[in-house]
Amino acid sequence: MADATMTRPSPQASARREAGAVVLRTHDLTKRYGERLAVNNLNLEVYRGDIFGFLGPNGAGKTTTIRMILGLITPTSGSVEVLGQDVATHRAEVLPRVGALVETPALYLYLSGRDNLRVVGDALGGVSDERIQAVLQMVGLAARQKDRVKTYSLGMKQRLGVAIALLNDPDLLVLDEPANGLDPAGIVEMRDLMRRLSAEGKTIFISSHVLGEVRQICTRVAILNLGKLVTESTVEDLTRGQGEFAVQVERPREALALMQAQPWGKSARIDEANGTLITQAPNGSGRDLNLFLVNLGFAPASLIPQTQDLESIFLTLTNNTAGEVR
Ligand SMILES: Nc1ncnc2c1ncn2[C@@H]1O[C@H](COP(=O)(O)OP(=O)(O)O)[C@@H](O)[C@H]1O
Ligand SMILES: [Mg+2]
């Protein structure tokens, strides 16, 4: 039931924070293009083991942020820390520990998937055949490794892009819209891949302008709009409802009248579709609501905290550009 225990961070989340395992941190990160603030004072913290969803409509500033994280462009002000080191001053130490896929991967279409990995591996100073086989296995392309990339589906190309990002066995994987343009099957494959990589201990920072692509896999999300952070939280916290409960009791109309007489029960109502009572709770506590009902002889058959759909939260939080959000 939704009482105080649900508002505390999970024990795992607390342990992560105490261990100080911050993999990526931005400090007042800002990028200005002329008059336009593409990224505006962004403060983010990504912890080891997170699958961190970096969400926002087109033009929100996601790619610009990612380019600054990777040291590809210089911030106007503020800084980025990866694994405790400033990216601007420790680029050479930091970048080998980060794997990235920004927008679509640059691939040689007439080479096989495996040979694409060899070419990139050589550019990195040599990567073993074992490693190449391991990453092909990881992204589910081992069976197609000898085929030319031009015969690959978009989803396979994207996964080959992830394989390239994985070649040097990075701690942090930064993926800019890896599911963009994929069909539903491709999105599912990409999600499965993210889950596998997370299980292997990678920290994943993944951007998307389509919430539905990533919400099932993200441990935490930040929502960016017009360069500014709108909210940062766990998916669970974000989707928690406005403290309402759906309650099933016998004789709901009698129970409703009793609730509406309470200071906390003014908004109580019956969902006519299924006869369920929808109500706030005394002290915001499901336990207290249960006690209230039991004491009056309405032992609930069920009492369920209501959650708000993440899609509608996303739209509300970014509503000034809602037209661009799918
Ligand atoms: N090189 C650039 N010059 C000028 N404006 C840019 C440049 N890159 C991005 N922008 C602008 O910055 C804003 C954020 O862009 P971007 O980071 O690509 O957003 P997203 O990846 O979230 O779609 C947009 O308004 C975009 O037009
Ligand atoms: Mg982008």
mmCIF file of C-alpha atoms and ligand atoms in Angstrom:
data_model
loop_
_atom_site.group_PDB
_atom_site.id
_atom_site.type_symbol
_atom_site.label_atom_id
_atom_site.label_comp_id
_atom_site.label_asym_id
_atom_site.label_seq_id
_atom_site.Cartn_x
_atom_site.Cartn_y
_atom_site.Cartn_z
ATOM 1 C CA MET A 1 0.000 0.000 0.000
ATOM 2 C CA ALA A 2 1.111 3.522 -0.713
ATOM 3 C CA ASP A 3 2.177 4.884 2.610
ATOM 4 C CA ALA A 4 5.428 6.394 3.792
ATOM 5 C CA THR A 5 7.506 3.389 2.777
ATOM 6 C CA MET A 6 6.844 4.051 -0.902
ATOM 7 C CA THR A 7 8.222 7.577 -0.856
ATOM 8 C CA ARG A 8 11.633 6.532 0.436
ATOM 9 C CA PRO A 9 14.330 5.585 -2.043
ATOM 10 C CA SER A 10 14.769 1.841 -2.422
ATOM 11 C CA PRO A 11 17.544 0.250 -0.329
ATOM 12 C CA GLN A 12 19.487 -0.428 -3.541
ATOM 13 C CA ALA A 13 19.213 3.213 -4.586
ATOM 14 C CA SER A 14 20.423 4.368 -1.162
ATOM 15 C CA ALA A 15 23.317 1.926 -1.246
ATOM 16 C CA ARG A 16 24.345 3.232 -4.655
ATOM 17 C CA ARG A 17 24.299 6.806 -3.432
ATOM 18 C CA GLU A 18 26.240 5.940 -0.292
ATOM 19 C CA ALA A 19 28.825 4.070 -2.307
ATOM 20 C CA GLY A 20 29.194 7.297 -4.278
ATOM 21 C CA ALA A 21 29.162 5.336 -7.498
ATOM 22 C CA VAL A 22 28.378 8.311 -9.705
ATOM 23 C CA VAL A 23 29.404 7.383 -13.226
ATOM 24 C CA LEU A 24 28.293 10.571 -14.942
ATOM 25 C CA ARG A 25 27.621 14.005 -13.518
ATOM 26 C CA THR A 26 26.937 17.322 -15.208
ATOM 27 C CA HIS A 27 27.426 20.611 -13.347
ATOM 28 C CA ASP A 28 25.387 23.570 -14.563
ATOM 29 C CA LEU A 29 26.030 22.353 -18.076
ATOM 30 C CA THR A 30 25.132 25.036 -20.620
ATOM 31 C CA LYS A 31 25.439 25.392 -24.382
ATOM 32 C CA ARG A 32 24.445 28.543 -26.179
ATOM 33 C CA TYR A 33 24.155 28.908 -29.945
ATOM 34 C CA GLY A 34 23.837 32.643 -30.515
ATOM 35 C CA GLU A 35 20.632 33.691 -28.789
ATOM 36 C CA ARG A 36 19.439 30.118 -28.315
ATOM 37 C CA LEU A 37 20.158 28.232 -25.122
ATOM 38 C CA ALA A 38 20.286 24.672 -26.448
ATOM 39 C CA VAL A 39 21.172 23.343 -22.968
ATOM 40 C CA ASN A 40 20.427 25.463 -19.944
ATOM 41 C CA ASN A 41 22.119 24.827 -16.582
ATOM 42 C CA LEU A 42 21.719 21.090 -16.632
ATOM 43 C CA ASN A 43 22.562 19.092 -13.509
ATOM 44 C CA LEU A 44 22.388 15.327 -13.861
ATOM 45 C CA GLU A 45 23.717 12.392 -11.871
ATOM 46 C CA VAL A 46 23.847 8.888 -13.284
ATOM 47 C CA TYR A 47 24.734 6.023 -10.944
ATOM 48 C CA ARG A 48 26.503 2.778 -11.672
ATOM 49 C CA GLY A 49 24.041 0.213 -12.979
ATOM 50 C CA ASP A 50 21.420 2.758 -14.035
ATOM 51 C CA ILE A 51 19.622 2.554 -17.319
ATOM 52 C CA PHE A 52 19.104 6.273 -17.406
ATOM 53 C CA GLY A 53 16.447 7.545 -19.818
ATOM 54 C CA PHE A 54 17.216 11.017 -21.123
ATOM 55 C CA LEU A 55 13.889 12.062 -22.566
ATOM 56 C CA GLY A 56 12.504 15.063 -24.319
ATOM 57 C CA PRO A 57 10.844 16.220 -27.524
ATOM 58 C CA ASN A 58 12.824 16.991 -30.661
ATOM 59 C CA GLY A 59 14.959 20.074 -30.177
ATOM 60 C CA ALA A 60 15.026 19.692 -26.382
ATOM 61 C CA GLY A 61 18.833 19.603 -26.305
ATOM 62 C CA LYS A 62 19.496 15.871 -25.898
ATOM 63 C CA THR A 63 22.064 15.469 -28.665
ATOM 64 C CA THR A 64 23.801 18.697 -27.681
ATOM 65 C CA THR A 65 24.095 17.396 -24.111
ATOM 66 C CA ILE A 66 25.423 14.055 -25.337
ATOM 67 C CA ARG A 67 28.000 15.762 -27.557
ATOM 68 C CA MET A 68 29.234 17.677 -24.510
ATOM 69 C CA ILE A 69 29.323 14.492 -22.413
ATOM 70 C CA LEU A 70 31.516 12.904 -25.072
ATOM 71 C CA GLY A 71 33.769 15.932 -25.344
ATOM 72 C CA LEU A 72 32.767 16.429 -28.993
ATOM 73 C CA ILE A 73 31.727 20.033 -28.389
ATOM 74 C CA THR A 74 32.762 22.467 -25.674
ATOM 75 C CA PRO A 75 30.213 23.706 -23.153
ATOM 76 C CA THR A 76 29.556 27.449 -23.040
ATOM 77 C CA SER A 77 29.747 27.011 -19.278
ATOM 78 C CA GLY A 78 29.538 24.237 -16.723
ATOM 79 C CA SER A 79 31.257 20.871 -16.858
ATOM 80 C CA VAL A 80 30.901 17.118 -17.263
ATOM 81 C CA GLU A 81 32.454 14.514 -15.003
ATOM 82 C CA VAL A 82 32.722 10.894 -16.098
ATOM 83 C CA LEU A 83 33.921 8.335 -13.545
ATOM 84 C CA GLY A 84 35.092 11.174 -11.325
ATOM 85 C CA GLN A 85 37.147 12.971 -13.947
ATOM 86 C CA ASP A 86 36.440 16.177 -15.814
ATOM 87 C CA VAL A 87 35.912 15.389 -19.486
ATOM 88 C CA ALA A 88 37.400 18.714 -20.636
ATOM 89 C CA THR A 89 40.695 18.245 -18.793
ATOM 90 C CA HIS A 90 40.993 14.418 -18.752
ATOM 91 C CA ARG A 91 39.661 13.527 -22.178
ATOM 92 C CA ALA A 92 42.325 10.885 -22.902
ATOM 93 C CA GLU A 93 41.684 8.990 -19.654
ATOM 94 C CA VAL A 94 37.919 9.278 -19.752
ATOM 95 C CA LEU A 95 36.967 8.539 -23.343
ATOM 96 C CA PRO A 96 38.311 4.961 -23.536
ATOM 97 C CA ARG A 97 35.892 4.097 -20.723
ATOM 98 C CA VAL A 98 32.882 5.409 -22.612
ATOM 99 C CA GLY A 99 31.179 3.777 -25.574
ATOM 100 C CA ALA A 100 28.899 5.907 -27.688
ATOM 101 C CA LEU A 101 26.378 5.764 -30.475
ATOM 102 C CA VAL A 102 25.280 9.232 -31.546
ATOM 103 C CA GLU A 103 22.454 9.335 -34.045
ATOM 104 C CA THR A 104 22.978 6.769 -36.847
ATOM 105 C CA PRO A 105 26.229 4.803 -36.848
ATOM 106 C CA ALA A 106 28.710 5.389 -39.674
ATOM 107 C CA LEU A 107 28.982 1.933 -41.247
ATOM 108 C CA TYR A 108 30.671 0.516 -44.327
ATOM 109 C CA LEU A 109 27.680 -0.935 -46.166
ATOM 110 C CA TYR A 110 29.763 -3.131 -48.493
ATOM 111 C CA LEU A 111 31.682 -4.745 -45.656
ATOM 112 C CA SER A 112 30.329 -7.474 -43.404
ATOM 113 C CA GLY A 113 29.278 -6.712 -39.844
ATOM 114 C CA ARG A 114 32.396 -8.447 -38.566
ATOM 115 C CA ASP A 115 34.688 -6.494 -40.904
ATOM 116 C CA ASN A 116 33.096 -3.225 -39.789
ATOM 117 C CA LEU A 117 34.079 -4.162 -36.247
ATOM 118 C CA ARG A 118 37.608 -5.057 -37.408
ATOM 119 C CA VAL A 119 38.033 -1.668 -39.103
ATOM 120 C CA VAL A 120 36.925 0.177 -35.958
ATOM 121 C CA GLY A 121 38.990 -2.174 -33.806
ATOM 122 C CA ASP A 122 42.111 -1.371 -35.839
ATOM 123 C CA ALA A 123 41.412 2.347 -35.450
ATOM 124 C CA LEU A 124 41.219 1.787 -31.687
ATOM 125 C CA GLY A 125 44.678 0.212 -31.818
ATOM 126 C CA GLY A 126 43.682 -3.424 -32.232
ATOM 127 C CA VAL A 127 40.859 -5.475 -30.775
ATOM 128 C CA SER A 128 41.074 -9.277 -30.491
ATOM 129 C CA ASP A 129 38.920 -11.620 -32.567
ATOM 130 C CA GLU A 130 37.570 -12.990 -29.280
ATOM 131 C CA ARG A 131 36.318 -9.548 -28.336
ATOM 132 C CA ILE A 132 34.738 -9.067 -31.755
ATOM 133 C CA GLN A 133 32.937 -12.412 -31.409
ATOM 134 C CA ALA A 134 31.846 -11.519 -27.891
ATOM 135 C CA VAL A 135 30.244 -8.233 -28.919
ATOM 136 C CA LEU A 136 28.586 -9.826 -31.962
ATOM 137 C CA GLN A 137 27.116 -12.403 -29.622
ATOM 138 C CA MET A 138 25.993 -9.706 -27.203
ATOM 139 C CA VAL A 139 24.076 -7.728 -29.805
ATOM 140 C CA GLY A 140 22.607 -10.833 -31.423
ATOM 141 C CA LEU A 141 24.454 -10.546 -34.745
ATOM 142 C CA ALA A 142 26.794 -13.554 -34.528
ATOM 143 C CA ALA A 143 24.792 -15.528 -37.086
ATOM 144 C CA ARG A 144 24.765 -12.648 -39.595
ATOM 145 C CA GLN A 145 28.333 -11.435 -39.041
ATOM 146 C CA LYS A 146 29.581 -12.488 -42.510
ATOM 147 C CA ASP A 147 26.754 -10.763 -44.394
ATOM 148 C CA ARG A 148 27.257 -7.343 -45.887
ATOM 149 C CA VAL A 149 25.791 -4.575 -43.788
ATOM 150 C CA LYS A 150 23.748 -3.341 -46.741
ATOM 151 C CA THR A 151 21.591 -6.465 -46.287
ATOM 152 C CA TYR A 152 20.902 -5.630 -42.626
ATOM 153 C CA SER A 153 17.625 -4.206 -41.334
ATOM 154 C CA LEU A 154 17.739 -0.799 -39.639
ATOM 155 C CA GLY A 155 17.501 -2.559 -36.271
ATOM 156 C CA MET A 156 20.504 -4.746 -37.108
ATOM 157 C CA LYS A 157 22.483 -1.674 -38.178
ATOM 158 C CA GLN A 158 21.632 0.043 -34.920
ATOM 159 C CA ARG A 159 22.721 -3.037 -32.980
ATOM 160 C CA LEU A 160 25.969 -3.124 -34.959
ATOM 161 C CA GLY A 161 26.396 0.500 -33.875
ATOM 162 C CA VAL A 162 25.978 -0.631 -30.275
ATOM 163 C CA ALA A 163 28.514 -3.420 -30.913
ATOM 164 C CA ILE A 164 31.014 -0.778 -32.072
ATOM 165 C CA ALA A 165 30.339 1.220 -28.916
ATOM 166 C CA LEU A 166 31.002 -1.943 -26.882
ATOM 167 C CA LEU A 167 34.298 -2.896 -28.527
ATOM 168 C CA ASN A 168 36.547 -1.363 -25.892
ATOM 169 C CA ASP A 169 34.419 -2.787 -23.064
ATOM 170 C CA PRO A 170 33.347 0.628 -21.700
ATOM 171 C CA ASP A 171 31.907 1.240 -18.225
ATOM 172 C CA LEU A 172 29.449 3.779 -19.555
ATOM 173 C CA LEU A 173 27.418 3.417 -22.715
ATOM 174 C CA VAL A 174 25.901 6.605 -24.171
ATOM 175 C CA LEU A 175 23.266 5.990 -26.822
ATOM 176 C CA ASP A 176 21.508 8.818 -28.621
ATOM 177 C CA GLU A 177 18.070 7.692 -29.815
ATOM 178 C CA PRO A 178 19.153 4.115 -30.616
ATOM 179 C CA ALA A 179 15.528 3.083 -31.178
ATOM 180 C CA ASN A 180 14.767 5.969 -33.550
ATOM 181 C CA GLY A 181 13.019 4.738 -36.679
ATOM 182 C CA LEU A 182 12.937 1.090 -35.591
ATOM 183 C CA ASP A 183 9.825 -0.997 -36.102
ATOM 184 C CA PRO A 184 8.175 -2.508 -33.009
ATOM 185 C CA ALA A 185 10.195 -5.734 -33.305
ATOM 186 C CA GLY A 186 13.425 -3.722 -33.597
ATOM 187 C CA ILE A 187 12.488 -1.708 -30.516
ATOM 188 C CA VAL A 188 11.892 -4.895 -28.548
ATOM 189 C CA GLU A 189 15.284 -6.255 -29.644
ATOM 190 C CA MET A 190 16.978 -3.010 -28.652
ATOM 191 C CA ARG A 191 15.292 -3.118 -25.238
ATOM 192 C CA ASP A 192 16.338 -6.727 -24.697
ATOM 193 C CA LEU A 193 19.889 -5.756 -25.585
ATOM 194 C CA MET A 194 19.849 -2.884 -23.057
ATOM 195 C CA ARG A 195 18.606 -5.264 -20.367
ATOM 196 C CA ARG A 196 21.359 -7.785 -21.128
ATOM 197 C CA LEU A 197 24.047 -5.097 -21.058
ATOM 198 C CA SER A 198 22.700 -3.725 -17.811
ATOM 199 C CA ALA A 199 22.760 -7.217 -16.305
ATOM 200 C CA GLU A 200 26.429 -7.386 -17.285
ATOM 201 C CA GLY A 201 27.141 -4.305 -15.234
ATOM 202 C CA LYS A 202 27.130 -1.549 -17.848
ATOM 203 C CA THR A 203 25.754 1.842 -16.970
ATOM 204 C CA ILE A 204 23.568 3.020 -19.826
ATOM 205 C CA PHE A 205 22.573 6.561 -20.718
ATOM 206 C CA ILE A 206 19.949 6.441 -23.426
ATOM 207 C CA SER A 207 18.084 9.304 -25.052
ATOM 208 C CA SER A 208 14.718 9.199 -26.725
ATOM 209 C CA HIS A 209 11.949 11.516 -27.851
ATOM 210 C CA VAL A 210 9.502 8.616 -27.720
ATOM 211 C CA LEU A 211 8.791 7.717 -24.163
ATOM 212 C CA GLY A 212 7.217 4.360 -24.969
ATOM 213 C CA GLU A 213 10.473 3.124 -26.479
ATOM 214 C CA VAL A 214 12.390 3.163 -23.236
ATOM 215 C CA ARG A 215 10.117 3.481 -20.250
ATOM 216 C CA GLN A 216 9.961 -0.258 -19.545
ATOM 217 C CA ILE A 217 13.718 -0.543 -19.173
ATOM 218 C CA CYS A 218 14.771 2.702 -17.486
ATOM 219 C CA THR A 219 15.641 2.702 -13.815
ATOM 220 C CA ARG A 220 15.619 6.490 -13.772
ATOM 221 C CA VAL A 221 14.540 9.183 -16.171
ATOM 222 C CA ALA A 222 15.250 12.852 -16.712
ATOM 223 C CA ILE A 223 12.923 14.892 -18.871
ATOM 224 C CA LEU A 224 14.395 17.772 -20.799
ATOM 225 C CA ASN A 225 12.417 20.489 -22.535
ATOM 226 C CA LEU A 226 13.784 23.587 -24.275
ATOM 227 C CA GLY A 227 17.212 22.840 -22.829
ATOM 228 C CA LYS A 228 16.025 22.706 -19.227
ATOM 229 C CA LEU A 229 15.543 19.779 -16.898
ATOM 230 C CA VAL A 230 11.835 19.429 -16.217
ATOM 231 C CA THR A 231 12.055 16.520 -13.820
ATOM 232 C CA GLU A 232 14.394 13.764 -12.736
ATOM 233 C CA SER A 233 13.153 10.742 -10.889
ATOM 234 C CA THR A 234 12.563 7.037 -10.890
ATOM 235 C CA VAL A 235 9.921 5.835 -13.306
ATOM 236 C CA GLU A 236 8.018 4.588 -10.277
ATOM 237 C CA ASP A 237 7.985 8.003 -8.590
ATOM 238 C CA LEU A 238 7.004 9.719 -11.788
ATOM 239 C CA THR A 239 4.043 7.454 -12.384
ATOM 240 C CA ARG A 240 2.742 7.486 -8.833
ATOM 241 C CA GLY A 241 -0.742 8.968 -8.919
ATOM 242 C CA GLN A 242 -1.932 12.000 -7.065
ATOM 243 C CA GLY A 243 -2.428 9.895 -3.924
ATOM 244 C CA GLU A 244 -5.627 8.259 -5.094
ATOM 245 C CA PHE A 245 -6.730 4.687 -4.484
ATOM 246 C CA ALA A 246 -9.153 2.417 -6.302
ATOM 247 C CA VAL A 247 -11.209 0.521 -3.755
ATOM 248 C CA GLN A 248 -13.622 -2.338 -4.245
ATOM 249 C CA VAL A 249 -16.251 -2.734 -1.539
ATOM 250 C CA GLU A 250 -19.736 -4.118 -1.360
ATOM 251 C CA ARG A 251 -22.366 -1.340 -1.280
ATOM 252 C CA PRO A 252 -19.990 1.285 -2.765
ATOM 253 C CA ARG A 253 -22.626 4.059 -2.717
ATOM 254 C CA GLU A 254 -23.004 3.812 1.054
ATOM 255 C CA ALA A 255 -19.235 3.829 1.495
ATOM 256 C CA LEU A 256 -18.977 6.811 -0.864
ATOM 257 C CA ALA A 257 -21.375 8.896 1.231
ATOM 258 C CA LEU A 258 -19.332 8.181 4.355
ATOM 259 C CA MET A 259 -16.073 9.085 2.636
ATOM 260 C CA GLN A 260 -17.425 12.314 1.177
ATOM 261 C CA ALA A 261 -18.273 13.438 4.703
ATOM 262 C CA GLN A 262 -14.570 13.267 5.588
ATOM 263 C CA PRO A 263 -12.140 16.137 4.996
ATOM 264 C CA TRP A 264 -9.917 13.866 2.878
ATOM 265 C CA GLY A 265 -12.826 12.353 0.963
ATOM 266 C CA LYS A 266 -14.297 15.374 -0.836
ATOM 267 C CA SER A 267 -13.109 14.169 -4.240
ATOM 268 C CA ALA A 268 -14.232 10.561 -3.737
ATOM 269 C CA ARG A 269 -16.277 9.206 -6.621
ATOM 270 C CA ILE A 270 -17.426 5.999 -8.230
ATOM 271 C CA ASP A 271 -15.930 4.842 -11.503
ATOM 272 C CA GLU A 272 -19.180 3.894 -13.218
ATOM 273 C CA ALA A 273 -17.403 1.580 -15.636
ATOM 274 C CA ASN A 274 -16.632 -0.960 -12.928
ATOM 275 C CA GLY A 275 -18.239 0.297 -9.719
ATOM 276 C CA THR A 276 -14.851 0.987 -8.130
ATOM 277 C CA LEU A 277 -14.476 3.784 -5.604
ATOM 278 C CA ILE A 278 -11.752 6.291 -6.432
ATOM 279 C CA THR A 279 -10.645 8.310 -3.435
ATOM 280 C CA GLN A 280 -7.903 10.099 -1.564
ATOM 281 C CA ALA A 281 -6.920 8.526 1.760
ATOM 282 C CA PRO A 282 -6.705 9.854 5.314
ATOM 283 C CA ASN A 283 -3.126 11.107 5.806
ATOM 284 C CA GLY A 284 -2.462 9.942 2.245
ATOM 285 C CA SER A 285 -2.138 6.453 3.691
ATOM 286 C CA GLY A 286 -3.648 3.350 2.119
ATOM 287 C CA ARG A 287 -3.423 1.664 5.492
ATOM 288 C CA ASP A 288 -5.506 4.387 7.140
ATOM 289 C CA LEU A 289 -8.043 4.222 4.326
ATOM 290 C CA ASN A 290 -8.303 0.479 4.849
ATOM 291 C CA LEU A 291 -8.812 0.945 8.603
ATOM 292 C CA PHE A 292 -11.457 3.610 8.040
ATOM 293 C CA LEU A 293 -13.432 1.274 5.795
ATOM 294 C CA VAL A 294 -13.009 -1.806 7.970
ATOM 295 C CA ASN A 295 -14.155 0.125 11.059
ATOM 296 C CA LEU A 296 -17.374 1.041 9.255
ATOM 297 C CA GLY A 297 -17.996 -2.505 8.075
ATOM 298 C CA PHE A 298 -16.750 -2.078 4.491
ATOM 299 C CA ALA A 299 -13.768 -4.435 4.408
ATOM 300 C CA PRO A 300 -12.281 -3.785 0.931
ATOM 301 C CA ALA A 301 -11.930 -6.690 -1.472
ATOM 302 C CA SER A 302 -9.059 -4.708 -2.976
ATOM 303 C CA LEU A 303 -7.360 -1.363 -2.449
ATOM 304 C CA ILE A 304 -4.929 -0.293 -5.155
ATOM 305 C CA PRO A 305 -2.829 2.894 -5.366
ATOM 306 C CA GLN A 306 -3.556 4.626 -8.660
ATOM 307 C CA THR A 307 -0.677 5.412 -10.960
ATOM 308 C CA GLN A 308 -0.588 8.062 -13.634
ATOM 309 C CA ASP A 309 0.381 7.016 -17.125
ATOM 310 C CA LEU A 310 3.933 8.128 -17.877
ATOM 311 C CA GLU A 311 2.943 9.145 -21.392
ATOM 312 C CA SER A 312 0.471 11.735 -20.123
ATOM 313 C CA ILE A 313 2.989 13.015 -17.557
ATOM 314 C CA PHE A 314 5.505 13.484 -20.350
ATOM 315 C CA LEU A 315 2.966 15.436 -22.379
ATOM 316 C CA THR A 316 1.959 17.600 -19.422
ATOM 317 C CA LEU A 317 5.561 18.341 -18.470
ATOM 318 C CA THR A 318 6.542 19.272 -22.017
ATOM 319 C CA ASN A 319 3.181 20.649 -23.166
ATOM 320 C CA ASN A 320 4.519 23.758 -24.867
ATOM 321 C CA THR A 321 5.971 21.537 -27.568
ATOM 322 C CA ALA A 322 3.537 18.676 -27.210
ATOM 323 C CA GLY A 323 2.998 18.583 -30.955
ATOM 324 C CA GLU A 324 6.473 17.198 -31.402
ATOM 325 C CA VAL A 325 6.089 14.416 -28.867
ATOM 326 C CA ARG A 326 4.810 11.118 -30.082
HETATM 327 N N1 LIG B 1 25.333 23.440 -34.237
HETATM 328 C C1 LIG B 1 24.218 24.092 -33.901
HETATM 329 N N2 LIG B 1 24.042 25.395 -34.214
HETATM 330 C C2 LIG B 1 22.935 26.067 -33.864
HETATM 331 N N3 LIG B 1 21.913 25.536 -33.206
HETATM 332 C C3 LIG B 1 21.999 24.234 -32.871
HETATM 333 C C4 LIG B 1 23.153 23.446 -33.193
HETATM 334 N N4 LIG B 1 22.958 22.191 -32.725
HETATM 335 C C5 LIG B 1 21.748 22.192 -32.140
HETATM 336 N N5 LIG B 1 21.162 23.417 -32.216
HETATM 337 C C6 LIG B 1 19.855 23.792 -31.656
HETATM 338 O O1 LIG B 1 19.846 23.455 -30.296
HETATM 339 C C7 LIG B 1 18.578 22.919 -29.917
HETATM 340 C C8 LIG B 1 18.752 21.529 -29.342
HETATM 341 O O2 LIG B 1 19.105 20.633 -30.397
HETATM 342 P P1 LIG B 1 19.430 19.104 -30.127
HETATM 343 O O3 LIG B 1 20.411 18.999 -29.022
HETATM 344 O O4 LIG B 1 19.807 18.495 -31.424
HETATM 345 O O5 LIG B 1 18.023 18.553 -29.628
HETATM 346 P P2 LIG B 1 17.483 17.047 -29.530
HETATM 347 O O6 LIG B 1 18.644 16.122 -29.714
HETATM 348 O O7 LIG B 1 16.858 16.958 -28.164
HETATM 349 O O8 LIG B 1 16.452 16.895 -30.606
HETATM 350 C C9 LIG B 1 17.709 22.981 -31.141
HETATM 351 O O9 LIG B 1 16.935 24.144 -31.095
HETATM 352 C C10 LIG B 1 18.712 23.008 -32.268
HETATM 353 O O10 LIG B 1 18.178 23.653 -33.399
HETATM 354 MG MG MG B 2 18.875 14.551 -31.058
#
